[in-house]
XYZ file of C-alpha atoms in Angstrom:
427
model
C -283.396 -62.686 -79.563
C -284.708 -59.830 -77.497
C -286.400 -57.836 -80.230
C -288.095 -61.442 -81.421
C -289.461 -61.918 -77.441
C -290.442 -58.230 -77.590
C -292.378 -58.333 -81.187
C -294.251 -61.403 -79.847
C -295.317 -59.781 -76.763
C -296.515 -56.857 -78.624
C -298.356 -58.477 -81.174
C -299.894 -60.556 -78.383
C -301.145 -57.098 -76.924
C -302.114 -56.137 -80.056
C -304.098 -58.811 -80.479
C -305.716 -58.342 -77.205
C -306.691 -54.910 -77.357
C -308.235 -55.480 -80.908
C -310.557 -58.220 -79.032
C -311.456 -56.247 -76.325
C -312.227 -53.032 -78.246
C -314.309 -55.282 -80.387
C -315.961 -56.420 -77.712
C -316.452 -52.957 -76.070
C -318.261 -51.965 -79.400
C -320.492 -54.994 -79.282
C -321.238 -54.514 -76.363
C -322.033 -50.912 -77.105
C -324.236 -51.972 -80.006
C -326.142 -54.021 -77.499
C -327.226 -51.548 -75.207
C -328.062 -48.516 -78.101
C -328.467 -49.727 -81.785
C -328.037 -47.748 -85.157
C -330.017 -44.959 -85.633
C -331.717 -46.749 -88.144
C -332.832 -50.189 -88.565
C -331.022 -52.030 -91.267
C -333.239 -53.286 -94.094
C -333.308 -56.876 -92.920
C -334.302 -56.026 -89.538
C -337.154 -53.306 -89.814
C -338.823 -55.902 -92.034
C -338.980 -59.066 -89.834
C -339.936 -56.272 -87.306
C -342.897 -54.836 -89.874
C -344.203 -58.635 -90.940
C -344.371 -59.599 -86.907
C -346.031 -56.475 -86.158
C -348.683 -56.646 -89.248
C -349.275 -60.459 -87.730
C -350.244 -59.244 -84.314
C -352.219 -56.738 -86.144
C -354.195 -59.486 -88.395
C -354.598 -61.459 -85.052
C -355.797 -58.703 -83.408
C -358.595 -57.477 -86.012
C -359.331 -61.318 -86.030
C -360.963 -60.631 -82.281
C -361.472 -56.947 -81.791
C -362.627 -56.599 -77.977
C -361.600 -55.856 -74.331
C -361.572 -60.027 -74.160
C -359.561 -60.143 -77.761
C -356.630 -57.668 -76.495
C -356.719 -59.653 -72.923
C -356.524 -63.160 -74.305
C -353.581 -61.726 -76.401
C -351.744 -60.542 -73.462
C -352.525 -64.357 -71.778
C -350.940 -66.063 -74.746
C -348.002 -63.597 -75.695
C -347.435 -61.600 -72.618
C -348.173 -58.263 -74.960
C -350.065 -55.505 -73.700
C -351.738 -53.662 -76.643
C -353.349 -49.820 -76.426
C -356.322 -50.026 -79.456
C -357.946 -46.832 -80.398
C -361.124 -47.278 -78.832
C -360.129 -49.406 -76.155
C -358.475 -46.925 -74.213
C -360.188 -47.631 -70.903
C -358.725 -50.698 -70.628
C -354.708 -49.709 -71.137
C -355.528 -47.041 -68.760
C -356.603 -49.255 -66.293
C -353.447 -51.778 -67.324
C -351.092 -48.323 -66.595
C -350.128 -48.442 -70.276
C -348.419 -44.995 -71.734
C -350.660 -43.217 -74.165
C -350.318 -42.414 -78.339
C -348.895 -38.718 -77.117
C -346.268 -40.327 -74.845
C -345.454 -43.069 -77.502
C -344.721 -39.987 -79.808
C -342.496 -38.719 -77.878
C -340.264 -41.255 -76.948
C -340.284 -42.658 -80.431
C -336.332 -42.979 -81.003
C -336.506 -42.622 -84.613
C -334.562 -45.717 -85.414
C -337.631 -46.580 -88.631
C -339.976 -44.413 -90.839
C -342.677 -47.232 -90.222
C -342.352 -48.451 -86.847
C -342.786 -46.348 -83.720
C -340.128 -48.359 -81.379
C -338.542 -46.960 -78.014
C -339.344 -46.906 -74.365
C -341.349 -45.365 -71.986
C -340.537 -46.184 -68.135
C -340.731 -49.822 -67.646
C -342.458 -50.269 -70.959
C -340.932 -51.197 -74.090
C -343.062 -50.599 -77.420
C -343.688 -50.990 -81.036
C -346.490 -49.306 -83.076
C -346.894 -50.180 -86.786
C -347.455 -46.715 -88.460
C -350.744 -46.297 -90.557
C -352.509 -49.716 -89.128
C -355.834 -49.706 -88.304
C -357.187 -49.157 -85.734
C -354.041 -47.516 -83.948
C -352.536 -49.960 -81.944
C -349.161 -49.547 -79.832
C -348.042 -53.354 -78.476
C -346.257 -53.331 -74.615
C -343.814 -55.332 -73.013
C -342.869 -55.006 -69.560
C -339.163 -54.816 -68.731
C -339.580 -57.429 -65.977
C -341.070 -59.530 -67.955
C -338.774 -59.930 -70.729
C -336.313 -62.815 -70.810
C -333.001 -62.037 -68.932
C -330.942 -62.651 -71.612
C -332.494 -61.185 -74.393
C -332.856 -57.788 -71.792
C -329.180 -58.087 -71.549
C -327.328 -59.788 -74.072
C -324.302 -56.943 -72.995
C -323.969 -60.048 -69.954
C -323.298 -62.276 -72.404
C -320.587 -60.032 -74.480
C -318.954 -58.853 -70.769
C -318.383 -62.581 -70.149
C -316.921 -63.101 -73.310
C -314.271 -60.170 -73.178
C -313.073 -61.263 -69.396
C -313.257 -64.842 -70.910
C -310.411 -63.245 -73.623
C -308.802 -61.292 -70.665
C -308.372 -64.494 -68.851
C -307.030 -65.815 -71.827
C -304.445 -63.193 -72.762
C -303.200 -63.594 -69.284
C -302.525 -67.028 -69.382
C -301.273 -66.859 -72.463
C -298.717 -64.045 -71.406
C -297.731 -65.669 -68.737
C -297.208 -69.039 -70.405
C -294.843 -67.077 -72.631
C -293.290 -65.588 -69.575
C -292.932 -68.558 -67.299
C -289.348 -69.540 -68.495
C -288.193 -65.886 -67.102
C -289.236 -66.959 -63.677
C -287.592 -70.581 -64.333
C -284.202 -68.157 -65.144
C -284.355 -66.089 -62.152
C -284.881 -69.267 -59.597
C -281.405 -69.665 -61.382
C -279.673 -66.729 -60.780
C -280.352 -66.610 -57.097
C -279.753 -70.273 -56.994
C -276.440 -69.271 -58.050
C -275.730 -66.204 -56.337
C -276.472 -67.908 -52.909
C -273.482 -70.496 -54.171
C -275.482 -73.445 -55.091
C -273.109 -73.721 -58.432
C -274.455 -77.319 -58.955
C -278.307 -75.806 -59.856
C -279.164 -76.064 -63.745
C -282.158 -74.712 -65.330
C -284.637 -76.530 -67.358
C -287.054 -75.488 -70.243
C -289.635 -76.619 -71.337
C -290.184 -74.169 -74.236
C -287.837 -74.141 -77.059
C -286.705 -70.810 -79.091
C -284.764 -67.886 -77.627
C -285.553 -69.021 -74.001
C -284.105 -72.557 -75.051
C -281.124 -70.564 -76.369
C -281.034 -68.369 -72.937
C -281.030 -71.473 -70.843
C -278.643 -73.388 -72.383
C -276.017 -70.073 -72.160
C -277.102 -70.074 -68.297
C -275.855 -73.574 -67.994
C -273.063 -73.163 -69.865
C -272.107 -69.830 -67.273
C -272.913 -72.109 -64.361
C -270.740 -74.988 -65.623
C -267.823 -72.700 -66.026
C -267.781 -71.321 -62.581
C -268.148 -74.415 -61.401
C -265.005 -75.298 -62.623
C -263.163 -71.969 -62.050
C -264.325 -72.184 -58.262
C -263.746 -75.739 -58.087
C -260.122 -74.903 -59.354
C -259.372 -72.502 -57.331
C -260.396 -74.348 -54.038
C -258.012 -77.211 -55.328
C -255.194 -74.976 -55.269
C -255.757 -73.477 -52.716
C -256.071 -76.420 -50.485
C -253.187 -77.678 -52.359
C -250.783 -74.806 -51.496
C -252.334 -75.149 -48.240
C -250.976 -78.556 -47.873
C -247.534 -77.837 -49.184
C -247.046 -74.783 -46.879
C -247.323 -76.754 -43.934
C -243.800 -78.865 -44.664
C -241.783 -75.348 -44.920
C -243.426 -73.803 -42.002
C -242.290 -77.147 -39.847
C -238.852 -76.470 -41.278
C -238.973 -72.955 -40.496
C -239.965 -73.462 -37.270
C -236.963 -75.570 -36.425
C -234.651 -73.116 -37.434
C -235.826 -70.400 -35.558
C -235.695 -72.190 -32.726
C -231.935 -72.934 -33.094
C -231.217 -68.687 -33.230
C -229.553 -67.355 -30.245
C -231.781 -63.880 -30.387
C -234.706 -64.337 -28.162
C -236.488 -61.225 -29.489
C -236.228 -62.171 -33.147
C -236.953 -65.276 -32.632
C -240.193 -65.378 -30.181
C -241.293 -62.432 -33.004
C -240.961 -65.072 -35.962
C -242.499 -67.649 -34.261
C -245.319 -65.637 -33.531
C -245.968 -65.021 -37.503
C -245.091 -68.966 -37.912
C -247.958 -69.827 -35.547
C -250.110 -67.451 -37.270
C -249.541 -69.052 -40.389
C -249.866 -72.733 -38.945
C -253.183 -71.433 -37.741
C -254.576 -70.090 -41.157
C -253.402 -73.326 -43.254
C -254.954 -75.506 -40.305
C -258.115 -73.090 -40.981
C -258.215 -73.399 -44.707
C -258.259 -77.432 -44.574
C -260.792 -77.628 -41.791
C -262.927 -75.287 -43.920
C -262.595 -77.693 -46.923
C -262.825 -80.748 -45.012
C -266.033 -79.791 -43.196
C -267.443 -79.679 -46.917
C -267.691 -83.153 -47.024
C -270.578 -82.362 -45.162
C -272.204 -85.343 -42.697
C -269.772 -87.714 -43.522
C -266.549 -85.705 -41.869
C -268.652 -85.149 -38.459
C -268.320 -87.382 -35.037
C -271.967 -87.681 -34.024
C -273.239 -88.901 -30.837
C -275.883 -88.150 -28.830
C -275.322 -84.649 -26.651
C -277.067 -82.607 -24.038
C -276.685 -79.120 -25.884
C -278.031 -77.159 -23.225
C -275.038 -78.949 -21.099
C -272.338 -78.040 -23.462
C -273.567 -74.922 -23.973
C -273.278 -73.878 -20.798
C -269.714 -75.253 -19.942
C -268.508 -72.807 -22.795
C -270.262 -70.115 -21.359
C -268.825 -70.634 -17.960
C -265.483 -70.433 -19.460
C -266.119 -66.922 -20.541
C -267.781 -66.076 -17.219
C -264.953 -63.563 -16.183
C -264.286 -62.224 -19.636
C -265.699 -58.724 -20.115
C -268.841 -57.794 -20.690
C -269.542 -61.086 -19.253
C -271.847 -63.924 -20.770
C -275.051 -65.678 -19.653
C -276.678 -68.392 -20.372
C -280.640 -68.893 -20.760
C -281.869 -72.161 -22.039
C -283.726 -75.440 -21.482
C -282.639 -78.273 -19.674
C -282.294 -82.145 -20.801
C -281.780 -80.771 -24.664
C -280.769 -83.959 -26.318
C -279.789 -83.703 -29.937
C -277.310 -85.990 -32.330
C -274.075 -83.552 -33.014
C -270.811 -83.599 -33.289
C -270.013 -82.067 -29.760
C -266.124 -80.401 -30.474
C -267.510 -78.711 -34.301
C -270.635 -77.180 -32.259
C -268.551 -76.190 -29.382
C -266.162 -74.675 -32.040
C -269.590 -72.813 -33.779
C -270.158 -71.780 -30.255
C -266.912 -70.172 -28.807
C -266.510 -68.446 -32.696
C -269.199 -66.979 -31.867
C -268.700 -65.711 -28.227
C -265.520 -64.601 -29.099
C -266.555 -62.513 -31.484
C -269.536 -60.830 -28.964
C -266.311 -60.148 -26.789
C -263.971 -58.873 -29.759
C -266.708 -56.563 -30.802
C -268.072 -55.236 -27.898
C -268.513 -51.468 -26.851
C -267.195 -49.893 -24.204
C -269.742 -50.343 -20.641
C -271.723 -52.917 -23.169
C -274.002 -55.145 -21.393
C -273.087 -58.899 -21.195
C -273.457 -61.080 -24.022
C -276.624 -63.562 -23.772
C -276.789 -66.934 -24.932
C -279.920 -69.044 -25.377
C -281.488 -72.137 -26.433
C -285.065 -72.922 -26.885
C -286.935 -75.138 -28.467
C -289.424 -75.368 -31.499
C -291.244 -77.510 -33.475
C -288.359 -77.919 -35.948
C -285.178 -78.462 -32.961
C -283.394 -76.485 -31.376
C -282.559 -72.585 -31.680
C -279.581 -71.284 -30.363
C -278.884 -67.272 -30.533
C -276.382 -65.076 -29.136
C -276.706 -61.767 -28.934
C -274.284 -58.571 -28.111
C -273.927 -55.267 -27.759
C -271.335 -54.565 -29.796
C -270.490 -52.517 -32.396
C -272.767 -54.097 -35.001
C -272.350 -55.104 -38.656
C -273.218 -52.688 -41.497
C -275.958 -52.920 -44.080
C -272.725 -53.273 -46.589
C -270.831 -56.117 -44.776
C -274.013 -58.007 -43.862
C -274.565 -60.114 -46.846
C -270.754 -61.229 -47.049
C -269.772 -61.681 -43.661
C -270.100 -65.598 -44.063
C -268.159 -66.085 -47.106
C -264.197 -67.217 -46.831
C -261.464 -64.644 -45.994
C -264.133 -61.576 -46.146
C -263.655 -58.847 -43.296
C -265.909 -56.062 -42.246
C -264.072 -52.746 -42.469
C -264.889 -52.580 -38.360
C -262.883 -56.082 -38.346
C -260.055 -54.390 -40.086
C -258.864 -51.961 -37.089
C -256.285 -52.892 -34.812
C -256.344 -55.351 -32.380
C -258.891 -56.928 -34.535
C -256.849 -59.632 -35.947
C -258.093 -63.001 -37.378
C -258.209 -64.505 -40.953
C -261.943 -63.693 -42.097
C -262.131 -67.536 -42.258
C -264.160 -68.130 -38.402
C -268.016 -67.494 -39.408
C -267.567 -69.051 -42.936
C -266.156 -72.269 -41.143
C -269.049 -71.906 -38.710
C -271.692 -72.089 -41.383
C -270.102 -74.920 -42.821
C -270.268 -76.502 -39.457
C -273.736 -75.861 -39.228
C -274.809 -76.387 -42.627
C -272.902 -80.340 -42.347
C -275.328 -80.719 -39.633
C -278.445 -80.450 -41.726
C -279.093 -76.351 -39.456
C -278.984 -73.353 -40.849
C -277.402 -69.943 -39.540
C -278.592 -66.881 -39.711
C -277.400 -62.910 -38.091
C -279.964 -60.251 -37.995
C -277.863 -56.801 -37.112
C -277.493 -53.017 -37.299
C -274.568 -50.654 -36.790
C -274.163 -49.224 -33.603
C -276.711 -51.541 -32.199
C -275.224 -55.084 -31.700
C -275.673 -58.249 -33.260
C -277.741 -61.590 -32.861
C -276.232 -64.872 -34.426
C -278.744 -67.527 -35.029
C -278.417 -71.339 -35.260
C -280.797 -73.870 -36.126
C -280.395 -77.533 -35.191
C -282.872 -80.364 -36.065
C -283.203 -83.115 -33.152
C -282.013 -85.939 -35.255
């Protein structure tokens, strides 16, 4: 398949550069002819030149050679009426000579300045015929114009043509980052049949399977998920019949951190649902917002709040508050040492509502950056002690965010903190 898509591309560059070189050489041709005049050519030249010559022997005078020039535009030197093509500026018999190009044994033809000429050799009397350059027909001066318009006309055609051939390549890439950014559901169409037919089909055939294998694995997870939650209750009640107070707050400790990472997991899959799964009502963000932040006031570094007033938007207050604290938390869990306080704001723009917060922590790496929202992934940073959690907190976030009809965002660098981004429409 790829060494039929690659002949066809070079043939159709073949093709191209055959028409353009032809083109070059007509064009070529154009602007210098043969050295000699084909057969045909100095013929029709001699028989128009021995007309003008009949014409002109028909009326030879100053008045003869003038009305000639009214009714063809041709200036004429005649031996014996040199006075008058001096006075006209024409170029003299010796300068003719000279700038004779050669191109027949019977004609004189070439140019001299802004003249171009033709003298039949052996006519009587001498006679050398004139036009001026400016007063020749624009495209008969330069039919090149003509033969440049035709090879960008091919150019323009190639291109089109290439890209037509193209276009299903940038139909196929659309689908792998459709894909890669987890939209599993996306299928590619073509409208051209052959190998990219072939190639399009096998890309829907890839994106059906890991539909399914993703789609699989969520079920069982969610499903062990579910069934871990009995056992854990039943663990739990044992422990707290043991007499050891050590062991026992120690287990309970892991059972709790359990609890907490099944109750994660469902949340996570239940806020998939997406709009349907939220408790809407109409909310003063900039209010909510800053009752979390005031419960953070004495946590170091410290958090404040910047933000409009009267910020009325349709949301399901507890899942933001939850996108909100997530996301202080993590300022605080991150932070450096002497860090200034983490800032929180919300503004407004034409599209809702914007609400950042920004840290000085530690920062997220180049190499964690593009994963840090998907399920269960860590940073290495994340990973050191005292850092605990499940991985699960930002991807639940987004999901939170995303069920809202927003979008979330983190622009960061190592060393130099972090800014989390939500966007929330109005309605």
């Amino acid at each position: 398949m790829k060494k039929k898509l690659l002949i066809r591309i070079f043939f159709t560059f073949m093709l191209t550069a055959v028409l353009i070189i032809g083109g070059l050489g007509l064009l070529v041709h154009s602007l210098k002819p043969d050295h000699e005049l084909s057969p045909v050519a100095e013929k029709n030249a001699i028989f128009y030149l021995s007309g003008l010559q009949q014409k002109l022997n028909g009326s030879l005078s100053e008045e003869g050679i003038q009305n000639l020039y009214k009714d063809l535009n041709l200036y004429a030197r005649v031996e014996g009426f040199e006075p008058l093509a001096d006075r006209q500026g024409l170029p003299t018999f010796a300068q003719i000579e000279k700038e004779d190009e050669h191109y027949s044994k019977k004609m004189a033809v070439g140019k001299h300045r802004n003249y171009f000429f033709a003298e039949l050799k052996g006519a009587l009397p001498r006679t050398a015929w004139f036009i001026s350059a400016d007063e020749i027909p624009r495209g008969f001066a330069f039919p090149f114009v003509a033969v440049a318009g035709f090879i960008f006309l091919i150019l323009i055609m190639s291109f089109l043509t290439i890209r037509w051939m193209m276009s299903p390549i940038k139909v196929l890439m659309t689908g792998v980052k459709r894909i890669s950014m987890g939209d599993l559901k996306y299928r590619i169409k073509t409208r051209q049949g052959g190998e990219f037919q072939v190639l399009g089909e096998a890309f829907n055939r890839m994106a059906d399977g890991l539909e399914k294998m993703v789609a699989a694995k969520e079920q069982l997870l969610r499903d062990v998920s579910h069934e871990l939650r009995s056992p854990l209750t039943r663990v739990g009640v044992a422990v707290d019949l043991m007499k050891d107070e050590a062991i026992k707050e120690s287990i309970k400790e892991d059972l709790r951190k359990m609890e907490g990472l099944v109750a994660e997991i469902l949340e996570s899959y239940r806020l998939r649902e997406g709009a349907s799964s939220l408790k809407k009502s109409s909310t003063d963000l900039s209010e909510l917002v800053f009752h979390v932040v005031e419960d953070y006031k004495d946590t170091a570094p410290g958090v404040k709040f910047e933000g409009a007033a009267n910020a009325s938007v349709l949301i399901d207050p507890m899942q933001i508050e939850r996108v909100l604290r997530n996301l202080i938390e993590n300022a605080t869990k991150y932070t450096k040492p002497h860090a200034s306080a983490t800032l929180v704001t919300l503004t407004q723009n034409k599209n809702g509502w914007v609400l950042k917060v920004k840290d000085d922590g530690i920062g997220i790496s180049e190499k964690d950056l593009p994963h840090i929202f998907e399920p269960f992934y860590r940073a290495d940073s994340a990973r050191s002690p005292g850092k605990s959690g499940f991985g699960l907190g930002l991807a639940i976030a987004k999901t939170i965010v995303e069920a809202h009809g927003g979008h979330m965002s983190v622009q960061s660098r190592l060393g130099q903190g972090s800014e989390f981004i939500v966007h929330l429409s109005e309605d």
